[in-house]
mmCIF file of C-alpha atoms in Angstrom:
data_model
loop_
_atom_site.group_PDB
_atom_site.id
_atom_site.type_symbol
_atom_site.label_atom_id
_atom_site.label_comp_id
_atom_site.label_asym_id
_atom_site.label_seq_id
_atom_site.Cartn_x
_atom_site.Cartn_y
_atom_site.Cartn_z
ATOM 1 C CA UNK H 914 85.159 3.215 34.513
ATOM 2 C CA UNK H 915 86.713 -0.130 33.608
ATOM 3 C CA UNK H 916 87.315 -0.286 29.876
ATOM 4 C CA UNK H 917 86.266 -3.873 29.423
ATOM 5 C CA UNK H 918 82.853 -3.496 31.018
ATOM 6 C CA UNK H 919 80.832 -5.722 33.304
ATOM 7 C CA UNK H 920 82.441 -9.151 33.597
ATOM 8 C CA UNK H 921 79.667 -10.548 35.762
ATOM 9 C CA UNK H 922 77.700 -11.496 32.659
ATOM 10 C CA UNK H 923 80.688 -13.311 31.163
ATOM 11 C CA UNK H 924 81.261 -10.812 28.341
ATOM 12 C CA UNK H 925 84.816 -9.496 28.432
ATOM 13 C CA UNK H 926 84.413 -6.277 26.485
ATOM 14 C CA UNK H 927 80.749 -5.344 26.855
ATOM 15 C CA UNK H 928 80.604 -1.755 28.082
ATOM 16 C CA UNK H 929 78.872 -0.641 31.250
ATOM 17 C CA UNK H 930 76.144 1.968 30.938
ATOM 18 C CA UNK H 931 75.881 1.481 27.165
ATOM 19 C CA UNK H 932 72.953 -0.905 27.107
ATOM 20 C CA UNK H 933 70.960 1.430 24.845
ATOM 21 C CA UNK H 934 73.567 1.060 22.080
ATOM 22 C CA UNK H 935 73.576 -2.739 22.267
ATOM 23 C CA UNK H 936 69.782 -2.911 22.436
ATOM 24 C CA UNK H 937 69.409 -0.675 19.402
ATOM 25 C CA UNK H 938 71.775 -2.912 17.452
ATOM 26 C CA UNK H 939 69.686 -5.920 18.470
ATOM 27 C CA UNK H 940 66.553 -4.071 17.362
ATOM 28 C CA UNK H 941 68.173 -3.399 13.975
ATOM 29 C CA UNK H 942 69.056 -7.094 13.608
ATOM 30 C CA UNK H 943 65.519 -8.096 14.557
ATOM 31 C CA UNK H 944 63.859 -5.847 11.977
ATOM 32 C CA UNK H 945 66.323 -5.930 9.089
ATOM 33 C CA UNK H 946 67.557 -9.529 9.294
ATOM 34 C CA UNK H 947 65.192 -11.657 11.390
ATOM 35 C CA UNK H 948 62.022 -10.024 10.036
ATOM 36 C CA UNK H 949 63.626 -8.952 6.739
ATOM 37 C CA UNK H 950 61.915 -5.602 7.010
ATOM 38 C CA UNK H 951 62.888 -2.004 6.393
ATOM 39 C CA UNK H 952 62.761 0.130 9.529
ATOM 40 C CA UNK H 953 60.301 2.947 10.065
ATOM 41 C CA UNK H 954 62.721 5.385 11.706
ATOM 42 C CA UNK H 955 59.974 7.993 12.115
ATOM 43 C CA UNK H 956 58.187 5.815 14.664
ATOM 44 C CA UNK H 957 59.837 5.675 18.067
ATOM 45 C CA UNK H 958 61.247 2.379 19.306
ATOM 46 C CA UNK H 959 59.052 0.365 21.653
ATOM 47 C CA UNK H 960 60.318 -1.328 24.805
ATOM 48 C CA UNK H 961 58.937 -4.634 26.060
ATOM 49 C CA UNK H 962 58.774 -5.970 29.618
ATOM 50 C CA UNK H 963 62.301 -7.428 29.272
ATOM 51 C CA UNK H 964 63.690 -4.010 28.278
ATOM 52 C CA UNK H 965 64.270 -5.185 24.700
ATOM 53 C CA UNK H 966 63.905 -2.515 22.018
ATOM 54 C CA UNK H 967 61.845 -3.000 18.871
ATOM 55 C CA UNK H 968 61.580 -0.896 15.717
ATOM 56 C CA UNK H 969 58.345 -0.578 13.787
ATOM 57 C CA UNK H 970 58.682 -2.576 10.581
ATOM 58 C CA UNK H 971 58.394 -0.681 7.317
ATOM 59 C CA UNK H 972 56.434 -1.714 4.245
ATOM 60 C CA UNK H 973 59.360 -3.055 2.177
ATOM 61 C CA UNK H 974 61.723 -5.977 2.673
ATOM 62 C CA UNK H 975 65.210 -4.966 3.739
ATOM 63 C CA UNK H 976 66.685 -7.629 1.448
ATOM 64 C CA UNK H 977 64.981 -5.997 -1.556
ATOM 65 C CA UNK H 978 67.236 -2.950 -1.158
ATOM 66 C CA UNK H 979 70.366 -5.088 -1.446
ATOM 67 C CA UNK H 980 69.500 -6.104 -5.001
ATOM 68 C CA UNK H 981 70.631 -2.670 -6.161
ATOM 69 C CA UNK H 982 73.725 -2.292 -4.002
ATOM 70 C CA UNK H 983 75.996 -3.742 -6.703
ATOM 71 C CA UNK H 984 74.663 -1.433 -9.386
ATOM 72 C CA UNK H 985 77.269 -0.275 -11.900
ATOM 73 C CA UNK H 986 76.052 3.262 -11.229
ATOM 74 C CA UNK H 987 77.585 3.033 -7.779
ATOM 75 C CA UNK H 988 81.074 2.131 -8.955
ATOM 76 C CA UNK H 989 83.882 4.057 -10.563
ATOM 77 C CA UNK H 990 85.311 3.077 -13.920
ATOM 78 C CA UNK H 991 87.528 0.446 -12.352
ATOM 79 C CA UNK H 992 85.707 -2.641 -11.131
ATOM 80 C CA UNK H 993 87.392 -2.640 -7.734
ATOM 81 C CA UNK H 994 86.956 1.035 -6.900
ATOM 82 C CA UNK H 995 83.771 2.267 -5.280
ATOM 83 C CA UNK H 996 82.433 5.787 -5.288
ATOM 84 C CA UNK H 997 83.321 8.030 -2.374
ATOM 85 C CA UNK H 998 80.481 8.976 -0.037
ATOM 86 C CA UNK H 999 80.296 12.437 -1.611
ATOM 87 C CA UNK H 1000 80.133 10.963 -5.106
ATOM 88 C CA UNK H 1001 77.648 8.343 -3.953
ATOM 89 C CA UNK H 1002 75.295 10.980 -2.537
ATOM 90 C CA UNK H 1003 75.645 12.985 -5.756
ATOM 91 C CA UNK H 1004 74.936 9.921 -7.897
ATOM 92 C CA UNK H 1005 71.788 8.999 -6.007
ATOM 93 C CA UNK H 1006 70.523 12.583 -6.182
ATOM 94 C CA UNK H 1007 71.673 13.380 -9.727
ATOM 95 C CA UNK H 1008 68.937 14.753 -12.004
ATOM 96 C CA UNK H 1009 68.807 15.241 -15.785
ATOM 97 C CA UNK H 1010 65.897 17.285 -17.124
ATOM 98 C CA UNK H 1011 64.205 17.024 -13.749
ATOM 99 C CA UNK H 1012 64.472 13.222 -13.547
ATOM 100 C CA UNK H 1013 66.740 11.158 -11.350
ATOM 101 C CA UNK H 1014 69.375 9.296 -13.367
ATOM 102 C CA UNK H 1015 69.570 6.462 -10.839
ATOM 103 C CA UNK H 1016 66.664 4.121 -11.671
ATOM 104 C CA UNK H 1017 66.445 2.740 -8.169
ATOM 105 C CA UNK H 1018 67.086 5.989 -6.318
ATOM 106 C CA UNK H 1019 64.400 5.428 -3.686
ATOM 107 C CA UNK H 1020 65.529 1.927 -2.751
ATOM 108 C CA UNK H 1021 69.203 2.850 -2.740
ATOM 109 C CA UNK H 1022 68.549 5.930 -0.664
ATOM 110 C CA UNK H 1023 66.524 3.841 1.814
ATOM 111 C CA UNK H 1024 69.281 1.235 2.000
ATOM 112 C CA UNK H 1025 71.959 3.837 2.683
ATOM 113 C CA UNK H 1026 69.782 5.572 5.279
ATOM 114 C CA UNK H 1027 69.776 2.249 7.165
ATOM 115 C CA UNK H 1028 73.505 1.749 6.689
ATOM 116 C CA UNK H 1029 74.340 5.308 7.755
ATOM 117 C CA UNK H 1030 72.348 4.782 10.948
ATOM 118 C CA UNK H 1031 74.174 1.521 11.655
ATOM 119 C CA UNK H 1032 77.561 3.035 10.768
ATOM 120 C CA UNK H 1033 77.056 5.941 13.162
ATOM 121 C CA UNK H 1034 75.599 3.828 15.977
ATOM 122 C CA UNK H 1035 78.291 3.456 18.585
ATOM 123 C CA UNK H 1036 80.679 6.182 17.394
ATOM 124 C CA UNK H 1037 82.101 8.198 20.253
ATOM 125 C CA UNK H 1038 84.306 11.240 19.909
ATOM 126 C CA UNK H 1039 85.178 14.137 22.178
ATOM 127 C CA UNK H 1040 82.463 16.151 20.474
ATOM 128 C CA UNK H 1041 80.084 13.232 20.239
ATOM 129 C CA UNK H 1042 78.412 12.511 16.926
ATOM 130 C CA UNK H 1043 74.758 11.641 17.093
ATOM 131 C CA UNK H 1044 73.503 8.451 15.515
ATOM 132 C CA UNK H 1045 72.019 9.571 12.220
ATOM 133 C CA UNK H 1046 70.636 8.460 8.861
ATOM 134 C CA UNK H 1047 72.539 11.374 7.337
ATOM 135 C CA UNK H 1048 71.619 13.031 4.075
ATOM 136 C CA UNK H 1049 69.869 9.827 3.052
ATOM 137 C CA UNK H 1050 67.342 10.288 5.852
ATOM 138 C CA UNK H 1051 66.769 13.868 4.753
ATOM 139 C CA UNK H 1052 65.971 12.586 1.257
ATOM 140 C CA UNK H 1053 63.275 10.186 2.456
ATOM 141 C CA UNK H 1054 59.601 10.911 1.820
ATOM 142 C CA UNK H 1055 58.683 11.929 4.436
ATOM 143 C CA UNK H 1056 62.127 12.940 5.776
ATOM 144 C CA UNK H 1057 63.329 11.068 8.847
ATOM 145 C CA UNK H 1058 62.897 13.097 12.025
ATOM 146 C CA UNK H 1059 65.846 12.184 14.234
ATOM 147 C CA UNK H 1060 64.321 13.074 17.578
ATOM 148 C CA UNK H 1061 63.701 9.708 19.202
ATOM 149 C CA UNK H 1062 65.598 7.181 21.318
ATOM 150 C CA UNK H 1063 66.755 5.567 18.076
ATOM 151 C CA UNK H 1064 69.258 8.404 17.603
ATOM 152 C CA UNK H 1065 71.416 8.543 20.750
ATOM 153 C CA UNK H 1066 74.305 10.942 21.206
ATOM 154 C CA UNK H 1067 76.548 8.329 22.721
ATOM 155 C CA UNK H 1068 78.856 5.556 21.625
ATOM 156 C CA UNK H 1069 81.237 2.696 22.264
ATOM 157 C CA UNK H 1070 84.131 3.411 19.969
ATOM 158 C CA UNK H 1071 86.385 5.248 22.368
ATOM 159 C CA UNK H 1072 89.537 4.274 20.479
ATOM 160 C CA UNK H 1073 91.090 6.773 18.085
ATOM 161 C CA UNK H 1074 89.000 6.777 14.931
ATOM 162 C CA UNK H 1075 91.596 7.818 12.409
ATOM 163 C CA UNK H 1076 90.353 8.436 8.876
ATOM 164 C CA UNK H 1077 87.290 6.266 8.407
ATOM 165 C CA UNK H 1078 86.750 4.987 4.883
ATOM 166 C CA UNK H 1079 83.014 5.330 5.121
ATOM 167 C CA UNK H 1080 82.213 4.208 1.607
ATOM 168 C CA UNK H 1081 84.256 1.039 2.101
ATOM 169 C CA UNK H 1082 82.266 0.343 5.278
ATOM 170 C CA UNK H 1083 78.980 0.770 3.430
ATOM 171 C CA UNK H 1084 79.891 -1.577 0.622
ATOM 172 C CA UNK H 1085 81.238 -4.122 3.077
ATOM 173 C CA UNK H 1086 77.920 -4.010 4.938
ATOM 174 C CA UNK H 1087 76.128 -4.626 1.632
ATOM 175 C CA UNK H 1088 78.300 -7.699 1.089
ATOM 176 C CA UNK H 1089 77.764 -8.972 4.629
ATOM 177 C CA UNK H 1090 73.995 -8.606 4.544
ATOM 178 C CA UNK H 1091 73.823 -10.005 1.012
ATOM 179 C CA UNK H 1092 75.812 -13.053 2.106
ATOM 180 C CA UNK H 1093 73.600 -13.377 5.164
ATOM 181 C CA UNK H 1094 70.444 -13.615 3.070
ATOM 182 C CA UNK H 1095 72.116 -15.854 0.479
ATOM 183 C CA UNK H 1096 73.541 -18.314 3.016
ATOM 184 C CA UNK H 1097 70.768 -18.507 5.572
ATOM 185 C CA UNK H 1098 67.125 -19.102 5.959
ATOM 186 C CA UNK H 1099 65.825 -16.214 8.050
ATOM 187 C CA UNK H 1100 67.128 -16.687 11.581
ATOM 188 C CA UNK H 1101 64.591 -17.545 14.239
ATOM 189 C CA UNK H 1102 65.756 -14.924 16.713
ATOM 190 C CA UNK H 1103 68.238 -12.102 17.245
ATOM 191 C CA UNK H 1104 70.891 -14.208 18.997
ATOM 192 C CA UNK H 1105 70.880 -16.750 16.175
ATOM 193 C CA UNK H 1106 71.179 -13.971 13.601
ATOM 194 C CA UNK H 1107 74.136 -12.445 15.470
ATOM 195 C CA UNK H 1108 75.895 -15.813 15.566
ATOM 196 C CA UNK H 1109 75.372 -16.090 11.805
ATOM 197 C CA UNK H 1110 76.765 -12.598 11.227
ATOM 198 C CA UNK H 1111 79.835 -13.348 13.325
ATOM 199 C CA UNK H 1112 80.393 -16.637 11.480
ATOM 200 C CA UNK H 1113 80.164 -14.936 8.084
ATOM 201 C CA UNK H 1114 82.507 -12.114 9.154
ATOM 202 C CA UNK H 1115 85.149 -14.558 10.347
ATOM 203 C CA UNK H 1116 84.788 -16.696 7.207
ATOM 204 C CA UNK H 1117 86.161 -13.784 5.159
ATOM 205 C CA UNK H 1118 89.482 -14.265 7.015
ATOM 206 C CA UNK H 1119 90.275 -10.589 6.514
ATOM 207 C CA UNK H 1120 93.763 -9.410 7.424
ATOM 208 C CA UNK H 1121 92.860 -5.737 7.091
ATOM 209 C CA UNK H 1122 89.221 -5.497 8.189
ATOM 210 C CA UNK H 1123 87.290 -2.309 7.655
ATOM 211 C CA UNK H 1124 85.939 -0.386 10.620
ATOM 212 C CA UNK H 1125 82.442 -1.861 10.385
ATOM 213 C CA UNK H 1126 83.744 -5.428 10.384
ATOM 214 C CA UNK H 1127 85.307 -4.786 13.785
ATOM 215 C CA UNK H 1128 82.116 -3.045 14.912
ATOM 216 C CA UNK H 1129 79.776 -5.844 13.829
ATOM 217 C CA UNK H 1130 81.972 -8.475 15.468
ATOM 218 C CA UNK H 1131 81.884 -6.602 18.764
ATOM 219 C CA UNK H 1132 78.136 -6.023 18.644
ATOM 220 C CA UNK H 1133 77.517 -9.685 17.851
ATOM 221 C CA UNK H 1134 79.905 -11.140 20.442
ATOM 222 C CA UNK H 1135 81.432 -8.672 22.918
ATOM 223 C CA UNK H 1136 82.968 -11.557 24.826
ATOM 224 C CA UNK H 1137 85.369 -12.376 21.984
ATOM 225 C CA UNK H 1138 85.794 -9.062 20.153
ATOM 226 C CA UNK H 1139 87.032 -5.863 21.772
ATOM 227 C CA UNK H 1140 85.356 -2.477 21.215
ATOM 228 C CA UNK H 1141 88.052 -1.149 18.889
ATOM 229 C CA UNK H 1142 87.006 0.248 15.549
ATOM 230 C CA UNK H 1143 90.226 0.272 13.546
ATOM 231 C CA UNK H 1144 92.633 -2.658 13.037
ATOM 232 C CA UNK H 1145 95.745 -0.483 13.334
ATOM 233 C CA UNK H 1146 95.099 -0.050 17.043
ATOM 234 C CA UNK H 1147 94.612 -3.791 17.549
ATOM 235 C CA UNK H 1148 97.955 -4.406 15.820
ATOM 236 C CA UNK H 1149 99.640 -1.776 17.984
ATOM 237 C CA UNK H 1150 98.352 -3.347 21.217
ATOM 238 C CA UNK H 1151 99.534 -6.809 20.190
ATOM 239 C CA UNK H 1152 102.912 -5.548 18.965
ATOM 240 C CA UNK H 1153 103.498 -3.653 22.200
ATOM 241 C CA UNK H 1154 102.658 -6.719 24.283
ATOM 242 C CA UNK H 1155 105.069 -8.810 22.205
ATOM 243 C CA UNK H 1156 107.772 -6.223 22.994
ATOM 244 C CA UNK H 1157 106.707 -6.043 26.631
ATOM 245 C CA UNK H 1158 104.767 -3.391 28.528
ATOM 246 C CA UNK H 1159 105.916 -2.130 31.910
ATOM 247 C CA UNK H 1160 103.223 -2.400 34.578
ATOM 248 C CA UNK H 1161 102.791 -0.111 37.596
ATOM 249 C CA UNK H 1162 104.556 -2.620 39.841
ATOM 250 C CA UNK H 1163 107.614 -2.399 37.597
ATOM 251 C CA UNK H 1164 107.202 -5.882 36.136
ATOM 252 C CA UNK H 1165 107.225 -6.407 32.394
ATOM 253 C CA UNK H 1166 104.093 -7.873 30.858
ATOM 254 C CA UNK H 1167 104.996 -9.785 27.714
ATOM 255 C CA UNK H 1168 103.267 -12.492 25.667
ATOM 256 C CA UNK H 1169 104.163 -14.530 22.603
ATOM 257 C CA UNK H 1170 101.542 -15.352 20.001
ATOM 258 C CA UNK H 1171 101.322 -17.611 16.963
ATOM 259 C CA UNK H 1172 102.245 -14.507 14.939
ATOM 260 C CA UNK H 1173 105.043 -11.975 15.380
ATOM 261 C CA UNK H 1174 105.517 -8.229 14.962
ATOM 262 C CA UNK H 1175 106.417 -8.565 11.280
ATOM 263 C CA UNK H 1176 103.199 -10.453 10.616
ATOM 264 C CA UNK H 1177 101.293 -7.628 12.265
ATOM 265 C CA UNK H 1178 103.244 -4.942 10.414
ATOM 266 C CA UNK H 1179 102.687 -6.661 7.066
ATOM 267 C CA UNK H 1180 98.957 -7.214 7.764
ATOM 268 C CA UNK H 1181 99.212 -10.984 7.702
ATOM 269 C CA UNK H 1182 97.144 -11.578 10.855
ATOM 270 C CA UNK H 1183 93.402 -12.145 10.522
ATOM 271 C CA UNK H 1184 90.869 -10.251 12.604
ATOM 272 C CA UNK H 1185 89.996 -13.539 14.312
ATOM 273 C CA UNK H 1186 93.602 -14.072 15.445
ATOM 274 C CA UNK H 1187 94.016 -10.433 16.478
ATOM 275 C CA UNK H 1188 90.889 -10.571 18.616
ATOM 276 C CA UNK H 1189 91.915 -13.906 20.118
ATOM 277 C CA UNK H 1190 95.261 -12.369 21.070
ATOM 278 C CA UNK H 1191 93.564 -9.427 22.791
ATOM 279 C CA UNK H 1192 91.301 -11.837 24.678
ATOM 280 C CA UNK H 1193 94.432 -13.567 25.913
ATOM 281 C CA UNK H 1194 95.854 -10.242 27.116
ATOM 282 C CA UNK H 1195 92.634 -9.597 29.011
ATOM 283 C CA UNK H 1196 92.645 -13.072 30.568
ATOM 284 C CA UNK H 1197 96.292 -13.026 31.647
ATOM 285 C CA UNK H 1198 96.435 -9.571 33.201
ATOM 286 C CA UNK H 1199 95.978 -9.822 36.969
ATOM 287 C CA UNK H 1200 93.219 -7.286 37.667
ATOM 288 C CA UNK H 1201 90.987 -4.489 36.410
ATOM 289 C CA UNK H 1202 93.329 -1.659 37.380
ATOM 290 C CA UNK H 1203 96.275 -3.227 35.557
ATOM 291 C CA UNK H 1204 94.203 -3.758 32.423
ATOM 292 C CA UNK H 1205 92.965 -0.155 32.506
ATOM 293 C CA UNK H 1206 96.452 1.216 33.054
ATOM 294 C CA UNK H 1207 97.848 -0.700 30.076
ATOM 295 C CA UNK H 1208 94.923 -0.093 27.708
ATOM 296 C CA UNK H 1209 94.334 3.537 28.622
ATOM 297 C CA UNK H 1210 96.693 5.018 26.030
ATOM 298 C CA UNK H 1211 94.996 3.120 23.208
ATOM 299 C CA UNK H 1212 91.573 4.480 24.067
ATOM 300 C CA UNK H 1213 92.013 8.083 25.092
ATOM 301 C CA UNK H 1214 93.798 11.096 23.731
ATOM 302 C CA UNK H 1215 96.373 12.505 26.098
#
């Protein structure tokens, strides 16, 4: 299957046969951001006549959960260091004399159930991980039953995952969604909300984006952002193309960019410039087979 997906719709990197994943992301954006509503994960998604997916809205506002995401209880002693996922789960569930020590346990747990679902949506590994709300879903009252179309065992992220800093992803998502609500009136539709998310992501000008920043950019605009989860792989692709990659016909494929290998090595290239460089690779390669042959090693274990 071609790695960059179906080009007939004008989206370079959108993946064939993965429409469920993209539609579920859109459904999340619709509920959480457009409608500013928590999601009722225990009610199956509905499908309209245009094959768009819709979650049932919960009783609380999604934005209300974000008010507690910067709680001191969720940080280590140093201001810049966040709790690990294991410590975070322990903190939310910590009891003293039968009472939870985290004042806003329910809201925080609900928030992280949403974020765990979004984090796991799209992950693909050899032994595929199901989309899940994780331990946070188990802690809900009632617990989330993960037996619907909202929890697919499928994914987009076919690049090597490496060691994912999950807690960093969660806190970054809190920042992104907090900035979204602070900077915008509620978007009128899903496409507008995705454009706003992409704009906010790129405004950070991150040189070392976390996994979820790459994920959100791809979900929001698969024409401009490749389906690669970790920035190290993007840097490797660009560095190899700067050096030159031998194609099947024996010719050397080489490009120069506004940055060089040292900039990539020293993490001086923003995610926007990295993704623009990969778009250029896509555009300048002659055909599907050549693109697949070159990109194959970055996406699959040998």
